Amino acid sequence: MAAGGTGGKTYSFKVVLLGEGCVGKTSLVLRYCENKFNDKHITTLQASFLTKKLNITGKRVNLAIWDTAGQERFHALGPIYYRDSNGAVLVYDVTDEDSFQKVKNWVKELRKMLGNDICLCIVGNKIDLDKDRHVSVEEAESYAESVGAKHYHTSAKLNKGIEELFLDLCKRMMETAQAEERLKGNGASQSASSRRGVQIVDDEPQATPAGGCCSSG
Amino acid sequence: MTTQRRGIHLDQSELLCKKGCGFYGNTGWQGLCSKCWREENQKEKQKQIQEDWALAERLQREEEEAYSRHQKAQTQPTITPFSKFEERKTKEKSSKVNTVTKFFTPSTKTPPKKDTPFDAHSSPSPSSSTSRHSSVGSDYATREFIDFLKPLKSGREIFKQCRAFTESMVYKRDMGADELSECVQDFYQNLSDRLHTQFKGSSDHVESVMDEVEKYMMTRLYKDVFCPETTDDERKDLAIQKRIRALHWVTIEMLCVPVDEEIAEVSDSVVKAITDVIEMDSKCVPKEKLACITRCSKHIFNAIKISKKEAASADDFLPTLIYIVLKANPPRLQSNIQYITRFSNPSRLMTGEDGYYFTNMCCAVAFIEKLDGQSLNLSSEEFDLYMSGQASPHWPQSSGASSCSPGSATLSQVHKRLDVLTGLGERQERVMEKARQLESDLIDWTDEVEQKVQSVLESIPAETQNPTATTASGTTSAASSAIDSDNVENEHLPPPLLPQVFAG
């Protein structure tokens, strides 16, 4: 989780998008980053890696959103994708019960592999098709709460709930990063003294032989 | 008292330096003064060092000879995948000895002569040339690095530390690859921390400096830390290469790749993507290797966009990347991935765009390694058949085969063109034939006209000048009754006998 933040000035977060194929992961992120939906005049070459710069309460945040291949045959590759990520957006289609089941599997796996370091968002997409809903709101929300995730309802088509989703996620990731920084801050004084490998000092010229690299605190 | 006295008395001469320089000497320095002792000592030390070097050289040469003998006896009959590995080892050794002897050979020796003792095995000239080449490369990198650091306030300091660290790494090459990686990563971390405090958090600036640091260090260390002998990277390289070769039969349809190679622009992008991913191996710096993967990915996106007419998602991208890797079979794939993971600037791998494509590349490799029938929508029997080479998905439907490999698309185009060409040839032949006919017709026609004119000409003067104009027609009529004309003589014959009455 070293990707958290540097010096409290700019945060860089990595967020993975997980979910079955056809639940609208790509539409969601295209809508968020480019405000486009099913646009025929495509200017973006790809919608699998997108970045967004945010300013949240005076702090700069660089958000990198990683889309993942949702096909079942690529499921085993998940760990390579979500390694070192700060947040995960788990998308399902409200009209598709199966896709919600997949989200549950992802949650289990993420919690097992990454513990509570990762901020989880469960997203029911396509609420414009509410009349065909197959996943009940109560069930989804109570499940999200039970696993320590936040639940959102979105529609990429109508541009509903997407801004809120990512803004909320960023705030939560910032909190996590700040808490981590505080923790690191306590241990920093001792680790700094033990790491005396490289020093860039202007006034006092000293050719420190970089031999201290083995003393990683 | 007396002894003391005598002692003092003796000391007067004894206390002075044995060299007679006039200063006092010391028994600890074998009776010499400090200055003379240092001189003497230095000479001795130097002599010692020289002897050590000579010994080291001799030992190394002996070891080398023994090694090559051993090598000849052992590895030549068995051709294993590791023979290349052994060869490289010996190559490195010989080049090492080469450099050692270079120090000790008198300058009168000519360069080609230097190489001759090593000609007997493992071709030293390419190895020495490559080392010379890489040293040229690293010299260039050093100069560039210095030029970059010049305008910086603490540039000299940064350079000193990077150089010191790089040089210290050379002695650590027997360490495991993970430890080496940890060393380098720690160095990056420390340096970037310092730079952050120095540049007051201007992270763009820090990043650009770190990029140059990485470029300089990795160009110089590449030879030592890429695919090190302490790891089994090389074995993995060979394994994945073999695996990809065995999977040559995998088609676009099996992977559900949304790319239509019938479109010329798409197949063009595919070829470019393949070229880029192969090019990765030729770069030294992790950042440049990553740039190759990124370029490859961009070409893939382009191909998908043209085929699907919409922005590519990860659902489209990953299968296509897998397909490209299968088609390209990039050299030393695992070594390159390991090298980038170990020695790249970590922030780049974690959040940057390059990192995303690199992660996808890792996914593609992992997928290829674990690939089975199920992941290609095939039954396991079919998969086994194809893998063993007993059957091929290309055989039953040749039309499908023509669309599955990037070359065959152009091949089919070539066939089409050929068909058109033969059609054109036939048509041309027909045209030529007709032309010839026309020519002969024309000749006939002129002949005819000439004849007619001739006949007309002949008939006209006959009418005007000669009263026997009818002769022509007469002769023709005579000709028509040729049998009669033969009897022209009959006219000169005596008239037929008339019957005569004798008795009345």
Tab-separated table of N, CA and C in Angstrom, chain A residues 1-3 6 9-10 12-14 19-22 25-26 30 38-40 42-49 51 60 64-71 73-74 76-77 80-81 83-84 86 192 195-202 204-216, chain B residues 153-154 157-158 160-161 164-165 168 172 182-183 186-187 189-191 193-196 198 200-201 203 253-256 298 301-302 305 309-319 322 341 349-360 362-364 366-367 370 374-377:
chain	number	residue	atom	x	y	z
A	1	MET	N	0.818	-1.211	0.000
A	1	MET	CA	0.000	0.000	0.000
A	1	MET	C	0.848	1.255	0.000
A	2	ALA	N	2.033	1.127	-0.528
A	2	ALA	CA	2.921	2.275	-0.546
A	2	ALA	C	2.415	3.326	-1.520
A	3	ALA	N	1.480	2.948	-2.354
A	3	ALA	CA	0.993	3.881	-3.361
A	3	ALA	C	0.142	4.976	-2.755
A	6	THR	N	2.070	10.777	-1.036
A	6	THR	CA	3.421	11.232	-0.809
A	6	THR	C	3.386	12.603	-0.166
A	9	LYS	N	0.567	15.745	0.013
A	9	LYS	CA	0.278	16.774	-1.000
A	9	LYS	C	-0.618	16.194	-2.091
A	10	THR	N	-0.130	15.205	-2.777
A	10	THR	CA	-0.895	14.579	-3.843
A	10	THR	C	-1.054	13.096	-3.538
A	12	SER	N	-2.059	9.391	-4.897
A	12	SER	CA	-2.284	8.599	-6.105
A	12	SER	C	-2.969	7.306	-5.695
A	13	PHE	N	-4.116	7.090	-6.255
A	13	PHE	CA	-4.866	5.883	-5.898
A	13	PHE	C	-5.081	5.005	-7.117
A	14	LYS	N	-5.016	3.735	-6.843
A	14	LYS	CA	-5.337	2.769	-7.897
A	14	LYS	C	-6.648	2.088	-7.538
A	19	GLY	N	-16.023	-7.291	-12.044
A	19	GLY	CA	-17.411	-7.652	-12.327
A	19	GLY	C	-17.486	-8.453	-13.601
A	20	GLU	N	-18.594	-9.148	-13.737
A	20	GLU	CA	-18.778	-10.001	-14.908
A	20	GLU	C	-18.801	-9.165	-16.182
A	21	GLY	N	-18.576	-9.811	-17.314
A	21	GLY	CA	-18.692	-9.099	-18.576
A	21	GLY	C	-20.124	-8.617	-18.778
A	22	CYS	N	-20.321	-7.519	-19.503
A	22	CYS	CA	-21.654	-7.014	-19.845
A	22	CYS	C	-22.436	-6.400	-18.691
A	25	LYS	N	-19.223	-2.175	-16.779
A	25	LYS	CA	-18.024	-1.592	-16.158
A	25	LYS	C	-17.457	-0.471	-17.024
A	26	THR	N	-17.331	-0.790	-18.294
A	26	THR	CA	-16.687	0.166	-19.194
A	26	THR	C	-17.535	1.418	-19.380
A	30	LEU	N	-16.352	5.168	-18.485
A	30	LEU	CA	-16.335	6.149	-19.582
A	30	LEU	C	-17.229	7.335	-19.249
A	38	ASN	N	-22.264	5.422	-24.970
A	38	ASN	CA	-22.591	4.897	-26.309
A	38	ASN	C	-22.357	5.938	-27.394
A	39	ASP	N	-21.315	6.698	-27.217
A	39	ASP	CA	-21.061	7.796	-28.140
A	39	ASP	C	-20.522	7.246	-29.455
A	40	LYS	N	-21.126	7.709	-30.527
A	40	LYS	CA	-20.651	7.223	-31.829
A	40	LYS	C	-19.360	7.945	-32.230
A	42	ILE	N	-16.325	8.535	-31.155
A	42	ILE	CA	-15.360	8.186	-30.123
A	42	ILE	C	-14.038	8.889	-30.382
A	43	THR	N	-13.585	9.549	-29.375
A	43	THR	CA	-12.249	10.144	-29.478
A	43	THR	C	-11.262	9.344	-28.646
A	44	THR	N	-11.785	8.660	-27.621
A	44	THR	CA	-10.885	7.864	-26.787
A	44	THR	C	-10.562	6.562	-27.513
A	45	LEU	N	-9.296	6.231	-27.427
A	45	LEU	CA	-8.858	4.997	-28.083
A	45	LEU	C	-9.281	3.789	-27.265
A	46	GLN	N	-9.282	3.967	-25.964
A	46	GLN	CA	-9.533	2.808	-25.116
A	46	GLN	C	-10.245	3.243	-23.845
A	47	ALA	N	-10.898	2.309	-23.216
A	47	ALA	CA	-11.609	2.618	-21.985
A	47	ALA	C	-11.196	1.640	-20.902
A	48	SER	N	-9.987	1.145	-20.974
A	48	SER	CA	-9.577	0.149	-19.989
A	48	SER	C	-8.662	0.740	-18.928
A	49	PHE	N	-7.965	1.813	-19.273
A	49	PHE	CA	-7.175	2.495	-18.250
A	49	PHE	C	-7.472	3.980	-18.356
A	51	THR	N	-7.670	7.866	-16.225
A	51	THR	CA	-7.244	8.596	-15.031
A	51	THR	C	-8.138	9.810	-14.849
A	60	ARG	N	-5.012	17.263	-3.575
A	60	ARG	CA	-5.046	16.762	-4.943
A	60	ARG	C	-5.030	15.230	-4.957
A	64	ALA	N	-6.402	6.514	-10.709
A	64	ALA	CA	-6.161	5.653	-11.877
A	64	ALA	C	-7.140	4.491	-11.800
A	65	ILE	N	-7.977	4.380	-12.811
A	65	ILE	CA	-9.016	3.339	-12.791
A	65	ILE	C	-8.631	2.225	-13.764
A	66	TRP	N	-8.478	1.048	-13.211
A	66	TRP	CA	-8.057	-0.110	-14.003
A	66	TRP	C	-9.259	-0.997	-14.281
A	67	ASP	N	-9.601	-1.097	-15.551
A	67	ASP	CA	-10.655	-2.023	-15.945
A	67	ASP	C	-10.044	-3.423	-16.020
A	68	THR	N	-10.854	-4.422	-15.724
A	68	THR	CA	-10.343	-5.797	-15.809
A	68	THR	C	-11.227	-6.604	-16.744
A	69	ALA	N	-10.637	-7.627	-17.304
A	69	ALA	CA	-11.411	-8.486	-18.194
A	69	ALA	C	-12.386	-9.312	-17.354
A	70	GLY	N	-13.663	-9.244	-17.712
A	70	GLY	CA	-14.671	-9.852	-16.853
A	70	GLY	C	-15.028	-11.284	-17.192
A	71	GLN	N	-14.512	-11.785	-18.311
A	71	GLN	CA	-14.883	-13.139	-18.720
A	71	GLN	C	-14.450	-14.156	-17.664
A	73	ARG	N	-13.167	-16.991	-17.875
A	73	ARG	CA	-11.883	-17.688	-18.059
A	73	ARG	C	-10.698	-16.879	-17.550
A	74	PHE	N	-10.912	-15.568	-17.342
A	74	PHE	CA	-9.822	-14.745	-16.826
A	74	PHE	C	-9.927	-14.514	-15.318
A	76	ALA	N	-9.079	-16.224	-12.811
A	76	ALA	CA	-7.894	-16.594	-12.031
A	76	ALA	C	-6.814	-15.516	-12.062
A	77	LEU	N	-6.924	-14.586	-13.016
A	77	LEU	CA	-5.893	-13.561	-13.125
A	77	LEU	C	-6.145	-12.380	-12.195
A	80	ILE	N	-3.425	-10.627	-9.975
A	80	ILE	CA	-2.409	-9.811	-10.647
A	80	ILE	C	-2.931	-8.391	-10.831
A	81	TYR	N	-4.244	-8.291	-11.111
A	81	TYR	CA	-4.831	-6.964	-11.322
A	81	TYR	C	-4.950	-6.179	-10.015
A	83	ARG	N	-3.591	-6.425	-7.096
A	83	ARG	CA	-2.427	-6.246	-6.233
A	83	ARG	C	-2.119	-4.750	-6.099
A	84	ASP	N	-1.866	-4.331	-4.892
A	84	ASP	CA	-1.484	-2.941	-4.606
A	84	ASP	C	-2.570	-1.920	-4.898
A	86	ASN	N	-5.859	0.452	-4.045
A	86	ASN	CA	-6.396	1.099	-2.853
A	86	ASN	C	-7.896	0.926	-2.746
A	192	ALA	N	13.978	6.109	10.015
A	192	ALA	CA	14.822	7.103	9.351
A	192	ALA	C	16.248	7.043	9.876
A	195	ARG	N	18.010	3.989	8.499
A	195	ARG	CA	18.332	4.072	7.081
A	195	ARG	C	19.249	5.257	6.861
A	196	ARG	N	20.503	4.983	6.765
A	196	ARG	CA	21.395	6.119	6.550
A	196	ARG	C	22.136	5.937	5.229
A	197	GLY	N	21.498	5.277	4.327
A	197	GLY	CA	22.174	4.960	3.065
A	197	GLY	C	22.514	6.186	2.240
A	198	VAL	N	21.502	6.833	1.719
A	198	VAL	CA	21.764	7.892	0.759
A	198	VAL	C	21.348	9.220	1.342
A	199	GLN	N	22.186	10.177	1.197
A	199	GLN	CA	21.811	11.498	1.692
A	199	GLN	C	22.129	12.540	0.648
A	200	ILE	N	21.146	13.351	0.371
A	200	ILE	CA	21.374	14.473	-0.528
A	200	ILE	C	21.409	15.710	0.344
A	201	VAL	N	22.578	16.181	0.634
A	201	VAL	CA	22.696	17.371	1.488
A	201	VAL	C	23.472	18.413	0.718
A	202	ASP	N	22.948	19.627	0.718
A	202	ASP	CA	23.579	20.675	-0.081
A	202	ASP	C	24.847	21.214	0.569
A	204	GLU	N	26.735	20.311	3.277
A	204	GLU	CA	27.915	19.577	3.712
A	204	GLU	C	28.240	18.457	2.720
A	205	PRO	N	29.316	18.630	2.004
A	205	PRO	CA	29.651	17.640	0.986
A	205	PRO	C	30.188	16.355	1.592
A	206	GLN	N	29.456	15.318	1.436
A	206	GLN	CA	29.919	14.045	1.977
A	206	GLN	C	29.570	12.945	0.993
A	207	ALA	N	30.556	12.239	0.607
A	207	ALA	CA	30.340	11.152	-0.347
A	207	ALA	C	29.999	9.899	0.421
A	208	THR	N	28.727	9.793	0.733
A	208	THR	CA	28.310	8.636	1.497
A	208	THR	C	28.350	7.399	0.619
A	209	PRO	N	29.135	6.457	0.965
A	209	PRO	CA	29.089	5.213	0.191
A	209	PRO	C	27.757	4.528	0.453
A	210	ALA	N	27.091	4.207	-0.613
A	210	ALA	CA	25.733	3.690	-0.469
A	210	ALA	C	25.760	2.240	-0.023
A	211	GLY	N	26.196	2.026	1.144
A	211	GLY	CA	26.287	0.650	1.625
A	211	GLY	C	25.175	0.305	2.573
A	212	GLY	N	24.363	1.272	2.888
A	212	GLY	CA	23.368	1.049	3.939
A	212	GLY	C	22.087	0.465	3.413
A	213	CYS	N	22.128	-0.043	2.216
A	213	CYS	CA	20.878	-0.480	1.632
A	213	CYS	C	20.377	-1.772	2.267
A	214	CYS	N	21.207	-2.450	2.987
A	214	CYS	CA	20.775	-3.710	3.580
A	214	CYS	C	20.027	-3.461	4.884
A	215	SER	N	20.087	-2.247	5.367
A	215	SER	CA	19.513	-1.973	6.687
A	215	SER	C	18.098	-1.459	6.560
A	216	SER	N	17.335	-2.109	5.716
A	216	SER	CA	15.959	-1.669	5.578
A	216	SER	C	15.225	-1.942	6.873
B	153	LYS	N	21.206	21.723	-8.772
B	153	LYS	CA	22.042	22.234	-7.681
B	153	LYS	C	22.851	21.088	-7.062
B	154	SER	N	22.180	19.984	-6.840
B	154	SER	CA	22.858	18.880	-6.171
B	154	SER	C	23.222	17.771	-7.166
B	157	GLU	N	26.278	15.654	-6.466
B	157	GLU	CA	26.072	14.741	-5.342
B	157	GLU	C	25.280	13.508	-5.783
B	158	ILE	N	24.230	13.772	-6.557
B	158	ILE	CA	23.395	12.660	-7.046
B	158	ILE	C	24.237	11.722	-7.886
B	160	LYS	N	27.477	11.253	-7.856
B	160	LYS	CA	28.451	10.524	-7.037
B	160	LYS	C	27.790	9.321	-6.380
B	161	GLN	N	26.630	9.551	-5.824
B	161	GLN	CA	25.975	8.472	-5.102
B	161	GLN	C	25.523	7.362	-6.036
B	164	ALA	N	28.630	5.470	-7.073
B	164	ALA	CA	29.135	4.636	-5.976
B	164	ALA	C	28.247	3.403	-5.812
B	165	PHE	N	26.943	3.634	-5.890
B	165	PHE	CA	26.020	2.518	-5.708
B	165	PHE	C	26.154	1.512	-6.842
B	168	SER	N	29.188	-0.484	-6.426
B	168	SER	CA	29.086	-1.455	-5.327
B	168	SER	C	28.232	-2.654	-5.741
B	172	LYS	N	28.174	-7.307	-5.820
B	172	LYS	CA	27.088	-8.054	-5.176
B	172	LYS	C	26.430	-9.024	-6.135
B	182	GLU	N	16.022	-5.706	-4.015
B	182	GLU	CA	15.746	-4.955	-2.795
B	182	GLU	C	16.742	-3.809	-2.627
B	183	CYS	N	18.010	-4.096	-2.905
B	183	CYS	CA	19.044	-3.064	-2.817
B	183	CYS	C	18.691	-1.879	-3.706
B	186	ASP	N	15.586	-0.026	-2.587
B	186	ASP	CA	15.887	0.791	-1.413
B	186	ASP	C	16.601	2.068	-1.816
B	187	PHE	N	17.512	1.894	-2.752
B	187	PHE	CA	18.259	3.061	-3.221
B	187	PHE	C	17.319	4.066	-3.868
B	189	GLN	N	14.157	4.380	-3.360
B	189	GLN	CA	13.273	4.935	-2.333
B	189	GLN	C	13.977	6.062	-1.574
B	190	ASN	N	15.190	5.754	-1.122
B	190	ASN	CA	15.936	6.741	-0.349
B	190	ASN	C	16.187	7.993	-1.168
B	191	LEU	N	16.641	7.786	-2.374
B	191	LEU	CA	16.988	8.924	-3.217
B	191	LEU	C	15.764	9.781	-3.498
B	193	ASP	N	13.071	10.013	-1.718
B	193	ASP	CA	12.673	10.694	-0.480
B	193	ASP	C	13.474	11.980	-0.298
B	194	ARG	N	14.794	11.832	-0.500
B	194	ARG	CA	15.660	13.012	-0.347
B	194	ARG	C	15.282	14.093	-1.358
B	195	LEU	N	15.057	13.640	-2.575
B	195	LEU	CA	14.737	14.608	-3.628
B	195	LEU	C	13.430	15.317	-3.319
B	196	HIS	N	12.486	14.576	-2.744
B	196	HIS	CA	11.204	15.190	-2.414
B	196	HIS	C	11.378	16.310	-1.415
B	198	GLN	N	14.060	17.947	-0.987
B	198	GLN	CA	14.874	18.986	-1.605
B	198	GLN	C	14.068	19.856	-2.561
B	200	LYS	N	10.943	20.264	-2.510
B	200	LYS	CA	9.725	20.723	-1.818
B	200	LYS	C	8.469	20.141	-2.455
B	201	GLY	N	8.519	18.846	-2.699
B	201	GLY	CA	7.321	18.137	-3.124
B	201	GLY	C	6.915	18.322	-4.571
B	203	SER	N	6.616	16.778	-7.453
B	203	SER	CA	6.814	15.356	-7.761
B	203	SER	C	7.182	15.120	-9.225
B	253	GLU	N	-10.834	-17.094	-33.136
B	253	GLU	CA	-12.186	-17.458	-32.692
B	253	GLU	C	-12.161	-18.098	-31.309
B	254	MET	N	-11.145	-18.926	-31.057
B	254	MET	CA	-11.072	-19.612	-29.760
B	254	MET	C	-10.879	-18.613	-28.628
B	255	LEU	N	-10.092	-17.584	-28.873
B	255	LEU	CA	-9.830	-16.599	-27.831
B	255	LEU	C	-10.905	-15.506	-27.794
B	256	CYS	N	-11.826	-15.535	-28.743
B	256	CYS	CA	-12.844	-14.494	-28.875
B	256	CYS	C	-12.202	-13.113	-29.014
B	298	LYS	N	-1.131	0.143	-27.554
B	298	LYS	CA	-1.820	1.193	-28.320
B	298	LYS	C	-2.208	0.673	-29.706
B	301	PHE	N	-5.215	-1.465	-29.301
B	301	PHE	CA	-6.428	-0.663	-29.146
B	301	PHE	C	-6.901	-0.130	-30.491
B	302	ASN	N	-5.938	0.277	-31.278
B	302	ASN	CA	-6.273	0.795	-32.597
B	302	ASN	C	-6.969	-0.280	-33.431
B	305	LYS	N	-10.442	-0.836	-32.124
B	305	LYS	CA	-11.328	0.284	-32.395
B	305	LYS	C	-11.827	0.259	-33.842
B	309	LYS	N	-15.530	-0.469	-33.892
B	309	LYS	CA	-16.082	0.886	-33.993
B	309	LYS	C	-16.488	1.443	-32.627
B	310	GLU	N	-15.829	0.999	-31.579
B	310	GLU	CA	-16.037	1.629	-30.270
B	310	GLU	C	-14.772	1.461	-29.430
B	311	ALA	N	-14.682	2.282	-28.370
B	311	ALA	CA	-13.484	2.257	-27.537
B	311	ALA	C	-13.329	0.887	-26.894
B	312	ALA	N	-12.092	0.405	-26.876
B	312	ALA	CA	-11.833	-0.949	-26.389
B	312	ALA	C	-11.908	-1.004	-24.868
B	313	SER	N	-12.554	-2.019	-24.360
B	313	SER	CA	-12.566	-2.235	-22.915
B	313	SER	C	-11.567	-3.350	-22.603
B	314	ALA	N	-11.396	-3.591	-21.304
B	314	ALA	CA	-10.454	-4.638	-20.913
B	314	ALA	C	-10.923	-6.004	-21.392
B	315	ASP	N	-12.252	-6.155	-21.511
B	315	ASP	CA	-12.802	-7.428	-22.000
B	315	ASP	C	-12.280	-7.747	-23.404
B	316	ASP	N	-12.052	-6.688	-24.203
B	316	ASP	CA	-11.527	-6.898	-25.557
B	316	ASP	C	-10.009	-6.950	-25.552
B	317	PHE	N	-9.439	-6.109	-24.689
B	317	PHE	CA	-7.993	-5.909	-24.757
B	317	PHE	C	-7.201	-7.148	-24.364
B	318	LEU	N	-7.558	-7.734	-23.234
B	318	LEU	CA	-6.749	-8.853	-22.739
B	318	LEU	C	-6.688	-10.029	-23.719
B	319	PRO	N	-7.831	-10.476	-24.256
B	319	PRO	CA	-7.725	-11.581	-25.235
B	319	PRO	C	-6.840	-11.223	-26.431
B	322	ILE	N	-3.257	-11.437	-25.486
B	322	ILE	CA	-2.844	-12.844	-25.411
B	322	ILE	C	-2.561	-13.373	-26.816
B	341	THR	N	10.023	-6.067	-13.169
B	341	THR	CA	9.455	-6.108	-11.818
B	341	THR	C	10.512	-5.764	-10.783
B	349	LEU	N	5.077	1.176	-11.873
B	349	LEU	CA	4.377	-0.098	-12.016
B	349	LEU	C	3.058	-0.108	-11.278
B	350	MET	N	2.972	0.730	-10.235
B	350	MET	CA	1.775	0.607	-9.408
B	350	MET	C	0.592	1.394	-9.918
B	351	THR	N	0.799	2.621	-10.393
B	351	THR	CA	-0.368	3.412	-10.771
B	351	THR	C	-0.337	3.922	-12.208
B	352	GLY	N	0.802	3.957	-12.833
B	352	GLY	CA	0.881	4.571	-14.161
B	352	GLY	C	0.235	3.747	-15.247
B	353	GLU	N	0.096	4.372	-16.404
B	353	GLU	CA	-0.486	3.689	-17.552
B	353	GLU	C	0.413	2.528	-17.980
B	354	ASP	N	1.720	2.788	-17.973
B	354	ASP	CA	2.668	1.721	-18.311
B	354	ASP	C	2.444	0.514	-17.413
B	355	GLY	N	2.203	0.810	-16.137
B	355	GLY	CA	1.982	-0.255	-15.163
B	355	GLY	C	0.768	-1.086	-15.517
B	356	TYR	N	-0.264	-0.397	-15.999
B	356	TYR	CA	-1.489	-1.122	-16.363
B	356	TYR	C	-1.232	-2.110	-17.500
B	357	TYR	N	-0.528	-1.633	-18.521
B	357	TYR	CA	-0.269	-2.520	-19.659
B	357	TYR	C	0.685	-3.645	-19.262
B	358	PHE	N	1.636	-3.288	-18.395
B	358	PHE	CA	2.565	-4.317	-17.932
B	358	PHE	C	1.815	-5.405	-17.158
B	359	THR	N	0.876	-4.950	-16.303
B	359	THR	CA	0.072	-5.910	-15.544
B	359	THR	C	-0.701	-6.824	-16.487
B	360	ASN	N	-1.249	-6.223	-17.544
B	360	ASN	CA	-1.967	-7.032	-18.519
B	360	ASN	C	-1.048	-8.039	-19.197
B	362	CYS	N	1.583	-9.383	-17.820
B	362	CYS	CA	1.774	-10.454	-16.831
B	362	CYS	C	0.573	-11.396	-16.846
B	363	CYS	N	-0.625	-10.803	-16.941
B	363	CYS	CA	-1.843	-11.616	-16.984
B	363	CYS	C	-1.824	-12.527	-18.208
B	364	ALA	N	-1.430	-11.953	-19.347
B	364	ALA	CA	-1.408	-12.736	-20.583
B	364	ALA	C	-0.468	-13.932	-20.441
B	366	ALA	N	0.522	-15.345	-17.626
B	366	ALA	CA	-0.041	-16.289	-16.660
B	366	ALA	C	-1.133	-17.126	-17.314
B	367	PHE	N	-1.937	-16.466	-18.170
B	367	PHE	CA	-3.019	-17.167	-18.848
B	367	PHE	C	-2.468	-18.236	-19.796
B	370	LYS	N	-1.243	-21.308	-17.981
B	370	LYS	CA	-2.253	-22.179	-17.372
B	370	LYS	C	-3.337	-22.587	-18.355
B	374	GLN	N	-10.739	-25.804	-21.530
B	374	GLN	CA	-11.906	-25.069	-21.056
B	374	GLN	C	-11.798	-23.576	-21.372
B	375	SER	N	-10.592	-23.036	-21.215
B	375	SER	CA	-10.449	-21.596	-21.420
B	375	SER	C	-10.478	-21.225	-22.903
B	376	LEU	N	-10.474	-22.227	-23.777
B	376	LEU	CA	-10.599	-21.946	-25.209
B	376	LEU	C	-11.920	-22.473	-25.756
B	377	ASN	N	-12.823	-22.859	-24.841
B	377	ASN	CA	-14.107	-23.447	-25.230
B	377	ASN	C	-13.919	-24.721	-26.051
